Structures are given as C-alpha cells and as structure tokens.
Amino acid sequence: MSSQLEKVQELIELRKEAALGGGQKAIDKQHERGKMTARERISQLLDEGSFEEYDMFVRHRCTNFGQEKKSFPGDGVVTGCGTIGGRLVYVFAQDFTVFGGSLSETMAQKICKIMDMAMKVGAPVIGLNDSGGARIQEGINALAGYAEIFQRNILASGVIPQISAILGPCAGGAVYSPALTDFTIMAKGISYMFLTGPKVVKTVTGEDVTQEALGGAQVHSTKSGVAHFATENGEEAIELIKHLVSFIPQNNLEEAPVVETGDPADRMDEALNSIIPEAANKAYDMYNIIGSIVDNGEFLEVQRNFARNIIIGFARFNGRSVGIVANQPKYLAGVLDSNASRKAARFVRFCDCFNIPIVSLVDVPGFLPGTGQEYNGVILHGAKLLYAYGEATVPKVTVTLRKSYGGSHIVMSCKQLRGDLNYAWPSAEIAVMGGAGAVEVLYAKEAKAAEDPKAVLAEKEAEYNKLFCNPYNAAKYGYIDDIIEPRETRFRIIRGLEQLATKRVQNPPKKHGNIPL
Ligand code: HXC
C-alpha cells in the first residue's frame, strides 16, 4: 500500500473511532435508556447523505482530575450542517456517551462555531440537547463556554430561527440556552429541565419531588410554558422539528417557503354560516373554524396544552405560512389571562421577526378578573400582547367571530394597533363591555327604585345590545373594514394576504423598545 493510501486508511479508522463517541458499551447503555445516540438523531433529522460534520477530531484540553488520560474524539458533541427538505440547517447534538454529554470548553467552541456559521449564511440552528450540564472537571471554563453560547443565542434571536429539542437531561444554567431559542421541544419520559434538581430542592425547601414532576415534558408543556411541544419520544421530537422548519423562513430577510397545497383558495364552507351558537354564553370549538379555513385543515399547534384559552400555531393559506392566534371559547370562555397573554405575545413576536403574516380569530369576553390574576401581573402580561401586536409590521388580518369587548378588543389586533384588514362576522359583538354588565352600572339606581328591577334591567340590556353588541357600530366608524359571510372567511383571508404581500411598514428607528417583560 502506498503511504498515501495508508494515510487515507488511517483517516477512515479515525473516523470510525470518532463515530463511536464514548464507545459501544456507552452506546448500548444509551439505547437501554430508550434514547438514540447523537449521530442517530442527526441522521433522522437531516436529508439522507446531506450531513457535513465539523470538528470530529476535537479533543478537550483539560488536565484536572486526570482528564488528560481520558478523552474522546469530538468531545461529546456532534456538530455540522445538512439539509431538511433541501434547505440548509446547522445542527449540534450532544453525545451523552461522552462524559454524559457534559459541556466542556471545547464542546462550547464547537457549538459556537456552527452558530457563527449559521449567522454568516442565514440558516436555522437546531440543538439536540442531552447533557449532564457543565463538565465538572473543567470548572469555570465550562461556565465561560455556556456564556459564549448564550451570547450567540441572544444575537441570533430574530435573525435566524433557533430550535431546541431536549432529549435527555438539561439542568442548571444549561436550561437558559433552550429558553433563549424560539422553540423548545421535550420528549416525554427521557427529558427534564430544571435549575436545581430534586436533591437541592429537598435541602432548600423541604419539598419531595421527582425529576419528572419537577421538570418533565408534561410539566413544562402544561404548567410553566417553558416547552412549546411535548412529544411521546425522541423520534417524534425529531419529526416535529422537520415539520416546524417547513413553516418558517431561513432567516429574517427571507420569507417562508411557499408550498403547493392543492386546496382551492375560493373554497367556501357553508357550515360556518351557522356555527356560532344562539346563546351568547354557549361555547363552540375554535379548532373547527381553524380546521375549516386553512389549507387542507393542516394546523401545527404550538403550546397546545398551556393556556388553552388561546390557540397559537402555524398553518397555510393558499400555500403561504401564517401564524394563527385565536381565542378558544371552549376553554375559560376564551378569556385573556396572564398565561394566555404571554403565550400569544411571544408567538406574535416570532412571526413578526420572521416575516410570517398573523391571522387573528377573535372571540374574547375580556380579561380574567380577580386577585389571582392581578397579583400575577396580568397588567404587564396583557401589555406584552398589546405591545407585540402593536409593534408587529407583518401583514395582520383579524376576523372577529363573536365577542370582542373592552381592553381585550384592543389587544386582539384591533384596527388602531395597525391591523391591516379587520373583518367581522355578522355575529360579532364589538363593544366596550357586555350588555348585562353595562346596564348594571348604568341603571343600578333606576332598577333599585323600580317595582320590577329585573324587567328594567332586561329592557335596558336589550336596548344596549341592539345599539352596541353588533359589528355595525364598529363598521360605521371604519374600525371594521367589512362584515363578511362566515362561509367566505378563507377566501377573504387569502385575498387579504395577497393584497398585503408587498406591505412595507417600518417602526421608528431606535435601539430597541422596552417591552413590559
Ligand atoms: C462530568 C459528567 C457530568 C458532568 C455526567 N457525567 N454529568 N461528567 N461533568 N456534569 C458523567 C458521569 O460521571 C458518567 O461518567 C457519565 O457522565 C454518565 O453519567 P451517569 O451518572 O452514569 O448517568 P445517569 O445515571 O443517567 O445520570 C445522568 C445525570 C447525572 C442525572 C445527568 O450524571 C448527574 O446528575 N450529573 C451531574 C449533573 C450536574 O450536577 N451537573 C452540573 C450542574 S452545574 P462515567 O465515566 O461513569 O460513564 C451546571 C452549571 C451550568 O451545569 C451553568 C451554566 C450557566
């Protein structure tokens, strides 16, 4: 064999060794835990044969605690780029088989390298997290590595989409990188995220809690709102990333890909003309309306089980991606509260960062009253949504289906918050407050003095409803651009979005606004 061939053979051997990460035993253990390896995950994520790996031969430089005698090529993370559906993405996958996927100085450098490349070329970054946190032997250098990553997460925010999947442990300060990214996906049973684990919790607060109950996928997708998606397992999490990526653009200067969906733009749905119940306080399911109007009924819901009184997610109209924000009358009557407001606000801001038009479907009775909400800062959380809609410059189409009262009317993308096209169904009630509440305030004295107070209030309520609880009063002032037949909602939204495709609006120059966080 020529010496060049020998060198090639040596390269092949070294690659084979690197591909094994922490070794076959550790790989077997990873599989026993119900987890895929970093390389298996990447190969599921990317188009076949598209992965281009960087830094396969990087090793750590630590000499503490005998580390110089123990090192693995790649140092616990697989990094590089590839394509999903033919579109470039950068990816890192932490390799739990090497020091528990813990973050060393060199691992951080590898991750930062692909983040820098992604920023240079304008492509999404996908992080597959499975790590025991800072590599303890490296001390402050591991912490510095985290900080380098966080700084890049911050600068990349709003420039390139960033997606995190949690496919194993993610604890301590390490949780802040996913939290800084746009979407966090957790796989049930194998992933958890918390600042301090059960042992520290027990010591500090006396609470007995399991890892799952403290920071499992269920908790973060229903209670805290930290996770945007919870999947049944790691494989499903990776499929979900691919689906999510299909709705979003490569960067803030591009638009999301247009897809041929085959669903006619002028498709009408007669059922919508009778979908709103007779009784104003009777619920209906907003999912039915979303399913009816979007292309082929396909809706990728975000944060499905958190703050269910508001629905957010991606869909397409005539092949173009939109972000949908819709009140859900079926859950807490669709009221806005702290969690619903912050959930929708972040989503609106994501869409605005990445040129995705926003379609809002409104049926909102108001903000949830009470000490629970007020002590929780509902004023600030509600203001977040107000701010997000008001600052958004992407096309905004709003359809009011039924209730739209008071402050919540304003917050839900009203005309004065630069709503571009505001439509209403004939069943819409756009008013300062509901009839019953209004007459209690206006006619309390008259009712008290009357022989039949209920009759007085009922008469006044009917008068109020006739005057205010309809869409015509708002349309009279041009606050509603048109009152539309429900069955034509899809067509009107599509035609509206087409008009708005060339929308150009800029906010005043500033360093950045001061959103009420
Ligand atoms: C170095 C680590 C490590 C770490 C795990 N390992 N975590 N090595 N630094 N942080 C090593 C283990 O020693 C072991 O090595 C191998 O990875 C697999 O770990 P196991 O414990 O055998 O696996 P398992 O039982 O599944 O438990 C996983 C685990 C546990 C829950 C993650 O390893 C653990 O609690 N690790 C420590 C977590 C932690 O406290 N991290 C530091 C947090 S402070 P061998 O050689 O035996 O196979 C932090 C600050 C970040 O992260 C701040 C950022 C701003």
XYZ file of C-alpha atoms and ligand atoms in Angstrom:
572
model
C 0.000 0.000 0.000
C 1.302 3.445 -0.885
C 1.839 5.764 2.001
C -0.974 7.990 0.764
C -3.382 5.042 0.786
C -2.196 4.199 4.296
C -2.986 7.733 5.366
C -6.437 7.503 3.829
C -6.957 4.211 5.642
C -5.842 5.839 8.873
C -8.403 8.618 8.330
C -11.130 6.043 7.806
C -10.135 4.279 11.035
C -10.055 7.538 12.977
C -13.481 8.465 11.662
C -14.798 5.073 12.739
C -13.391 5.599 16.197
C -14.896 9.087 16.437
C -18.261 7.795 15.271
C -18.370 5.545 18.330
C -18.301 8.528 20.725
C -17.854 7.145 24.233
C -17.673 3.567 22.916
C -20.014 0.673 22.184
C -20.755 -0.029 25.858
C -21.881 3.542 26.423
C -23.947 3.421 23.215
C -25.681 0.251 24.421
C -26.443 1.989 27.710
C -27.878 4.964 25.839
C -30.168 2.610 23.911
C -31.174 0.873 27.154
C -32.278 4.255 28.468
C -34.629 4.456 25.470
C -32.506 7.132 23.826
C -30.895 7.386 20.399
C -27.278 8.416 20.059
C -26.327 11.871 18.828
C -25.455 10.514 15.387
C -28.656 8.514 15.092
C -30.591 11.657 15.914
C -28.790 13.715 13.292
C -29.274 11.059 10.684
C -33.033 11.010 11.379
C -33.171 14.807 11.261
C -31.298 15.563 8.060
C -31.863 14.582 4.447
C -30.012 11.377 3.676
C -26.352 11.937 2.863
C -26.535 15.696 3.484
C -24.679 15.840 6.802
C -21.362 17.641 6.714
C -19.606 17.202 10.028
C -17.137 19.649 11.561
C -14.627 19.176 14.338
C -14.842 15.430 14.577
C -11.291 15.286 15.885
C -11.538 17.981 18.532
C -10.481 16.842 21.989
C -10.706 18.623 25.327
C -7.631 20.273 26.817
C -8.437 19.715 30.478
C -5.803 18.251 32.785
C -7.703 18.404 36.077
C -8.630 15.163 37.855
C -6.635 13.039 35.397
C -8.720 14.180 32.445
C -5.631 14.214 30.226
C -5.801 10.398 30.306
C -9.438 10.304 29.268
C -10.615 11.945 26.096
C -12.765 11.096 23.104
C -12.654 12.492 19.563
C -15.419 15.032 19.096
C -15.546 15.694 22.845
C -19.203 14.900 23.453
C -20.973 16.807 20.723
C -21.582 16.152 17.037
C -21.792 19.371 15.016
C -22.209 20.390 11.413
C -24.735 21.250 8.768
C -27.077 19.486 6.394
C -30.456 19.916 4.804
C -34.056 19.325 5.805
C -36.297 19.100 2.764
C -33.397 20.524 0.749
C -32.990 23.594 2.984
C -29.756 24.250 4.868
C -29.696 23.999 8.666
C -26.900 23.892 11.244
C -27.108 21.348 13.985
C -25.441 20.207 17.181
C -26.274 17.029 19.041
C -24.828 16.427 22.477
C -23.435 12.942 22.886
C -24.378 11.543 26.278
C -21.975 8.636 25.793
C -19.041 11.019 26.328
C -18.847 12.363 29.886
C -22.664 12.402 29.989
C -22.763 14.977 27.189
C -21.380 17.496 29.688
C -20.259 20.829 28.323
C -16.525 21.474 28.155
C -14.652 24.494 26.888
C -14.044 22.751 23.559
C -17.616 21.487 23.231
C -18.769 25.081 23.625
C -16.316 26.160 20.922
C -17.734 23.552 18.557
C -21.294 24.698 19.192
C -20.314 28.349 18.810
C -18.613 27.577 15.507
C -21.806 26.269 13.921
C -23.834 29.117 15.423
C -21.417 31.603 13.851
C -21.624 29.815 10.503
C -25.428 29.815 10.669
C -25.425 33.559 11.342
C -22.991 34.173 8.487
C -25.097 32.377 5.913
C -28.552 32.918 7.399
C -29.736 29.416 8.252
C -31.589 27.967 11.282
C -29.734 26.357 14.197
C -31.113 23.185 15.711
C -29.782 21.988 19.059
C -30.353 18.425 20.231
C -29.672 18.597 23.960
C -28.742 15.618 26.120
C -26.265 16.703 28.746
C -25.307 16.456 32.398
C -24.537 20.212 32.406
C -21.202 21.896 32.921
C -18.299 19.444 32.742
C -17.416 19.487 36.377
C -13.691 18.814 35.859
C -13.378 21.968 33.724
C -14.788 24.354 36.288
C -15.017 27.965 35.204
C -14.029 27.176 31.601
C -17.254 25.227 31.192
C -19.212 28.152 32.579
C -17.467 30.507 30.178
C -18.412 28.129 27.376
C -22.079 28.332 28.333
C -21.912 32.106 28.414
C -20.384 32.147 24.914
C -23.323 30.077 23.667
C -25.917 32.233 25.445
C -24.421 35.395 23.949
C -24.752 33.887 20.488
C -28.327 32.758 21.196
C -29.137 36.362 22.060
C -27.514 37.903 19.000
C -29.056 35.283 16.713
C -32.527 35.906 18.151
C -34.712 37.440 15.462
C -32.052 36.869 12.792
C -32.130 33.094 12.322
C -34.667 30.638 13.757
C -33.321 28.631 16.701
C -34.929 25.359 17.753
C -34.049 23.230 20.779
C -35.010 19.641 21.398
C -34.483 18.310 24.912
C -33.751 14.615 24.592
C -32.157 13.894 27.959
C -31.098 15.905 30.973
C -30.844 19.679 30.710
C -30.253 21.131 34.128
C -28.750 24.076 35.945
C -27.844 27.155 33.953
C -27.752 24.962 30.828
C -31.512 25.439 30.561
C -31.006 29.024 29.506
C -29.799 28.235 26.029
C -33.047 26.454 25.064
C -35.011 29.153 26.878
C -33.360 31.781 24.671
C -34.231 29.929 21.487
C -37.516 30.237 19.615
C -38.966 26.784 20.229
C -38.299 24.092 22.812
C -39.447 20.536 22.229
C -39.315 17.995 25.052
C -39.604 14.234 24.666
C -41.710 12.582 27.353
C -40.042 10.135 29.712
C -36.433 10.896 28.738
C -36.083 14.650 29.153
C -36.151 17.083 32.026
C -35.278 20.718 32.566
C -34.780 22.459 35.893
C -32.487 24.986 37.512
C -31.884 22.815 40.554
C -32.566 19.105 40.844
C -34.743 17.243 43.370
C -31.912 16.904 45.927
C -31.258 20.641 46.122
C -34.983 21.316 46.189
C -35.338 18.976 49.180
C -32.481 20.709 51.010
C -33.682 24.247 50.346
C -37.462 23.993 50.500
C -38.053 20.583 52.076
C -40.183 19.579 49.081
C -40.084 15.948 47.935
C -40.333 15.911 44.177
C -39.254 13.602 41.376
C -37.308 14.765 38.318
C -40.388 14.182 36.188
C -42.686 16.160 38.471
C -40.159 18.968 38.777
C -39.196 19.452 35.159
C -40.516 16.728 32.859
C -42.105 17.312 29.466
C -45.605 17.217 30.912
C -44.860 19.905 33.483
C -43.196 22.277 31.051
C -45.800 21.866 28.341
C -48.820 22.343 30.635
C -47.814 24.374 33.694
C -44.744 26.518 33.080
C -44.973 27.141 29.347
C -41.212 26.536 29.026
C -41.722 23.835 26.381
C -43.635 24.587 23.210
C -44.143 20.930 22.357
C -44.124 17.629 24.255
C -43.686 14.527 22.153
C -44.128 10.852 23.026
C -40.448 10.063 22.403
C -37.206 11.299 20.857
C -38.014 10.098 17.339
C -41.273 12.038 17.347
C -39.440 15.128 18.577
C -37.127 14.991 15.587
C -40.002 14.519 13.132
C -41.666 17.526 14.709
C -38.574 19.687 14.125
C -38.739 18.851 10.417
C -42.426 19.748 10.300
C -41.845 23.009 12.169
C -38.976 24.050 9.904
C -41.248 23.676 6.861
C -43.368 26.616 8.072
C -40.575 29.094 8.754
C -38.054 31.018 6.668
C -34.293 30.572 6.757
C -33.707 33.988 8.307
C -35.246 37.403 8.959
C -34.569 38.613 5.416
C -36.414 35.768 3.744
C -39.970 34.528 3.565
C -41.214 31.083 4.482
C -41.317 28.565 1.633
C -44.499 28.520 -0.437
C -45.998 25.061 -0.701
C -48.417 23.715 -3.316
C -51.243 22.516 -1.079
C -53.893 21.866 -3.718
C -56.654 23.419 -1.602
C -58.720 25.899 -3.686
C -58.389 29.499 -2.493
C -62.085 30.163 -3.094
C -63.316 27.119 -1.194
C -66.396 28.109 0.837
C -67.700 26.326 3.913
C -71.469 26.719 4.285
C -71.336 25.176 7.768
C -69.585 28.291 9.076
C -72.720 30.355 8.470
C -74.435 28.512 11.330
C -71.522 27.532 13.580
C -71.987 30.211 16.258
C -74.480 29.038 18.931
C -77.682 31.049 19.522
C -76.890 31.662 23.181
C -74.068 34.165 23.665
C -72.672 32.213 26.592
C -72.615 28.849 24.788
C -69.209 27.614 23.735
C -68.085 26.277 20.376
C -64.754 24.854 19.386
C -62.372 27.259 17.653
C -60.390 24.289 16.271
C -63.348 23.575 13.961
C -63.088 27.032 12.468
C -59.322 26.908 12.061
C -59.607 23.441 10.507
C -62.241 24.688 8.077
C -60.420 27.737 6.746
C -56.724 26.802 6.496
C -55.217 24.766 3.658
C -56.316 21.147 3.971
C -57.128 21.715 7.644
C -53.424 21.340 8.467
C -52.520 23.185 11.666
C -49.272 22.846 13.626
C -50.302 23.959 17.074
C -47.714 25.465 19.421
C -48.105 25.154 23.225
C -51.288 23.123 22.794
C -51.707 22.259 26.457
C -50.590 25.509 28.032
C -53.083 28.396 28.466
C -55.650 26.605 26.356
C -57.913 29.661 26.311
C -55.784 30.910 23.442
C -54.677 28.884 20.435
C -51.475 29.636 18.523
C -49.777 27.829 15.692
C -48.801 27.638 12.058
C -50.968 26.935 9.047
C -51.038 27.865 5.375
C -53.385 29.946 3.279
C -53.016 29.241 -0.431
C -49.638 27.661 0.299
C -48.222 30.558 2.326
C -47.306 30.202 6.007
C -49.225 32.214 8.568
C -49.239 32.373 12.326
C -52.715 31.903 13.767
C -53.753 33.426 17.074
C -57.287 32.517 18.147
C -59.280 32.792 21.339
C -60.798 29.457 22.370
C -64.395 29.936 23.623
C -64.417 26.291 24.705
C -61.815 26.883 27.391
C -62.446 29.515 30.097
C -64.776 31.151 27.557
C -61.702 32.320 25.651
C -60.842 34.886 28.295
C -57.411 36.505 28.219
C -55.313 35.900 31.335
C -51.636 36.191 32.217
C -50.534 32.913 30.656
C -52.636 33.301 27.508
C -51.274 36.806 27.010
C -47.605 35.892 27.346
C -48.075 32.756 25.247
C -49.618 34.689 22.369
C -47.261 37.657 22.732
C -44.143 35.570 22.209
C -45.699 33.869 19.218
C -46.738 37.153 17.608
C -43.174 38.402 18.059
C -41.747 35.246 16.497
C -43.974 35.687 13.455
C -43.038 39.345 13.196
C -39.292 38.572 13.411
C -39.564 36.114 10.561
C -41.981 37.773 8.118
C -44.861 35.414 8.827
C -48.270 37.145 8.495
C -50.581 36.912 11.500
C -54.226 35.902 11.247
C -56.189 36.543 14.431
C -59.563 34.939 15.089
C -61.300 36.832 17.850
C -63.932 35.716 20.318
C -62.872 37.179 23.625
C -65.124 38.234 26.510
C -62.404 40.256 28.278
C -59.528 39.829 30.717
C -59.938 37.403 33.617
C -60.668 39.393 36.782
C -59.520 38.673 40.326
C -56.654 38.837 42.787
C -55.021 35.716 41.343
C -54.518 37.461 38.045
C -53.747 40.916 39.399
C -51.108 39.609 41.846
C -49.652 37.641 38.977
C -49.152 40.827 36.974
C -51.892 40.409 34.379
C -51.477 44.102 33.613
C -47.921 43.516 32.449
C -48.687 40.234 30.698
C -51.655 41.735 28.865
C -49.449 44.661 27.910
C -46.973 42.210 26.364
C -49.598 41.037 23.897
C -50.697 44.587 23.232
C -47.101 45.580 22.614
C -46.388 42.577 20.415
C -49.361 43.230 18.135
C -48.747 46.967 18.088
C -45.094 46.718 17.119
C -45.613 43.945 14.535
C -45.168 45.145 10.955
C -46.023 41.886 9.186
C -49.433 41.674 7.479
C -52.143 41.393 10.122
C -55.608 40.119 9.239
C -58.170 39.948 12.026
C -61.574 38.287 11.923
C -63.954 38.875 14.818
C -66.366 35.970 15.100
C -68.338 36.810 18.196
C -67.293 38.712 21.324
C -64.710 41.446 21.321
C -65.058 43.540 24.419
C -63.165 46.321 26.097
C -59.418 46.050 26.579
C -59.341 42.608 25.067
C -60.874 44.018 21.869
C -57.969 46.440 21.602
C -55.323 43.855 22.468
C -56.519 41.321 19.879
C -55.109 43.183 16.867
C -57.709 45.914 16.509
C -57.590 48.481 13.719
C -55.774 51.099 15.788
C -52.959 48.639 16.582
C -52.247 48.784 12.864
C -54.475 45.858 11.969
C -54.302 45.869 8.185
C -57.592 44.173 7.432
C -60.185 43.778 10.155
C -63.207 41.719 9.222
C -66.163 40.725 11.360
C -68.853 38.105 11.077
C -72.454 39.333 11.438
C -72.488 37.559 14.840
C -69.711 39.832 16.158
C -70.283 41.925 19.265
C -67.731 44.715 19.397
C -68.363 46.926 22.391
C -66.850 48.442 25.474
C -68.402 45.705 27.621
C -71.178 43.083 27.588
C -74.809 44.243 27.873
C -75.569 42.691 31.274
C -72.558 44.301 32.945
C -73.128 47.633 31.246
C -76.731 48.068 32.395
C -75.799 47.067 35.964
C -73.512 50.080 36.010
C -75.727 52.497 34.099
C -79.144 51.633 35.551
C -78.479 50.371 39.088
C -80.419 53.251 40.695
C -83.395 53.008 38.325
C -83.579 49.250 38.816
C -83.487 49.578 42.608
C -86.305 52.133 42.587
C -88.461 50.130 40.164
C -91.177 47.673 41.095
C -89.635 45.010 38.918
C -85.858 45.665 38.833
C -85.195 42.633 36.623
C -87.607 43.850 33.960
C -85.963 47.271 33.909
C -82.520 45.775 33.521
C -83.678 43.337 30.840
C -85.251 46.131 28.828
C -82.154 48.287 29.084
C -79.928 45.344 28.242
C -81.902 44.656 25.077
C -81.572 48.326 24.164
C -77.829 48.262 24.821
C -77.328 45.044 22.845
C -79.224 46.407 19.885
C -77.161 49.550 19.891
C -73.700 48.209 20.681
C -73.417 44.393 20.610
C -73.062 44.011 16.880
C -70.385 44.643 14.281
C -72.203 47.507 12.552
C -71.391 50.123 15.128
C -67.637 49.469 14.717
C -68.061 49.250 10.929
C -69.828 52.612 10.956
C -66.594 54.214 12.122
C -64.381 52.202 9.777
C -62.887 50.220 12.680
C -64.053 47.115 10.840
C -63.217 47.077 7.139
C -66.004 44.725 6.150
C -68.630 42.470 7.635
C -68.289 39.158 5.858
C -70.290 35.995 5.462
C -68.626 33.332 7.618
C -68.605 30.807 4.759
C -66.278 33.052 2.720
C -63.751 33.599 5.524
C -60.995 31.516 3.918
C -61.300 33.305 0.601
C -61.357 36.747 2.198
C -58.276 35.996 4.298
C -56.386 34.697 1.260
C -57.355 37.690 -0.846
C -56.380 39.995 2.017
C -52.988 38.336 2.446
C -52.357 38.617 -1.282
C -53.012 42.355 -1.140
C -50.711 42.668 1.836
C -47.852 40.640 0.397
C -45.971 43.817 -0.546
C -46.711 45.594 2.741
C -43.879 47.879 3.804
C -44.121 49.467 7.232
C -41.234 50.440 9.452
C -41.202 51.329 13.101
C -39.331 54.477 14.199
C -35.545 53.972 14.418
C -34.479 53.033 17.937
C -32.006 50.786 19.703
C -34.865 48.558 20.844
C -38.185 49.033 22.533
C -38.819 48.277 26.180
C -41.496 45.571 26.069
C -43.104 45.127 29.521
C -41.304 41.894 30.418
C -18.646 15.487 34.031
C -20.400 14.038 33.951
C -21.298 15.069 34.222
C -20.783 16.373 34.406
C -22.416 13.254 33.996
N -21.132 12.926 33.831
N -22.550 14.552 34.261
N -19.090 14.255 33.852
N -19.454 16.539 34.290
N -21.580 17.385 34.645
C -20.583 11.618 33.537
C -20.743 10.665 34.688
O -19.666 10.843 35.582
C -20.699 9.338 33.972
O -19.361 9.086 33.648
C -21.409 9.613 32.680
O -21.366 11.031 32.510
C -22.859 9.190 32.683
O -23.455 9.699 33.852
P -24.317 8.786 34.830
O -24.393 9.500 36.126
O -23.770 7.389 34.829
O -25.711 8.745 34.092
P -27.161 8.811 34.720
O -27.296 7.855 35.840
O -28.100 8.659 33.581
O -27.307 10.277 35.325
C -27.248 11.390 34.482
C -27.187 12.661 35.326
C -26.059 12.576 36.342
C -28.538 12.829 36.045
C -27.018 13.832 34.351
O -24.874 12.167 35.675
C -25.800 13.857 37.044
O -26.506 14.213 37.999
N -24.771 14.585 36.605
C -24.354 15.797 37.217
C -25.295 16.890 36.901
C -24.777 18.191 37.419
O -24.845 18.453 38.631
N -24.154 18.972 36.523
C -23.512 20.164 36.816
C -24.577 21.179 37.021
S -23.902 22.766 37.266
P -18.772 7.591 33.586
O -17.321 7.796 33.301
O -19.032 6.981 34.927
O -19.523 6.901 32.490
C -24.072 23.376 35.759
C -23.801 24.805 35.712
C -24.110 25.330 34.365
O -24.359 22.738 34.833
C -24.195 26.798 34.423
C -24.402 27.378 33.088
C -24.611 28.820 33.158
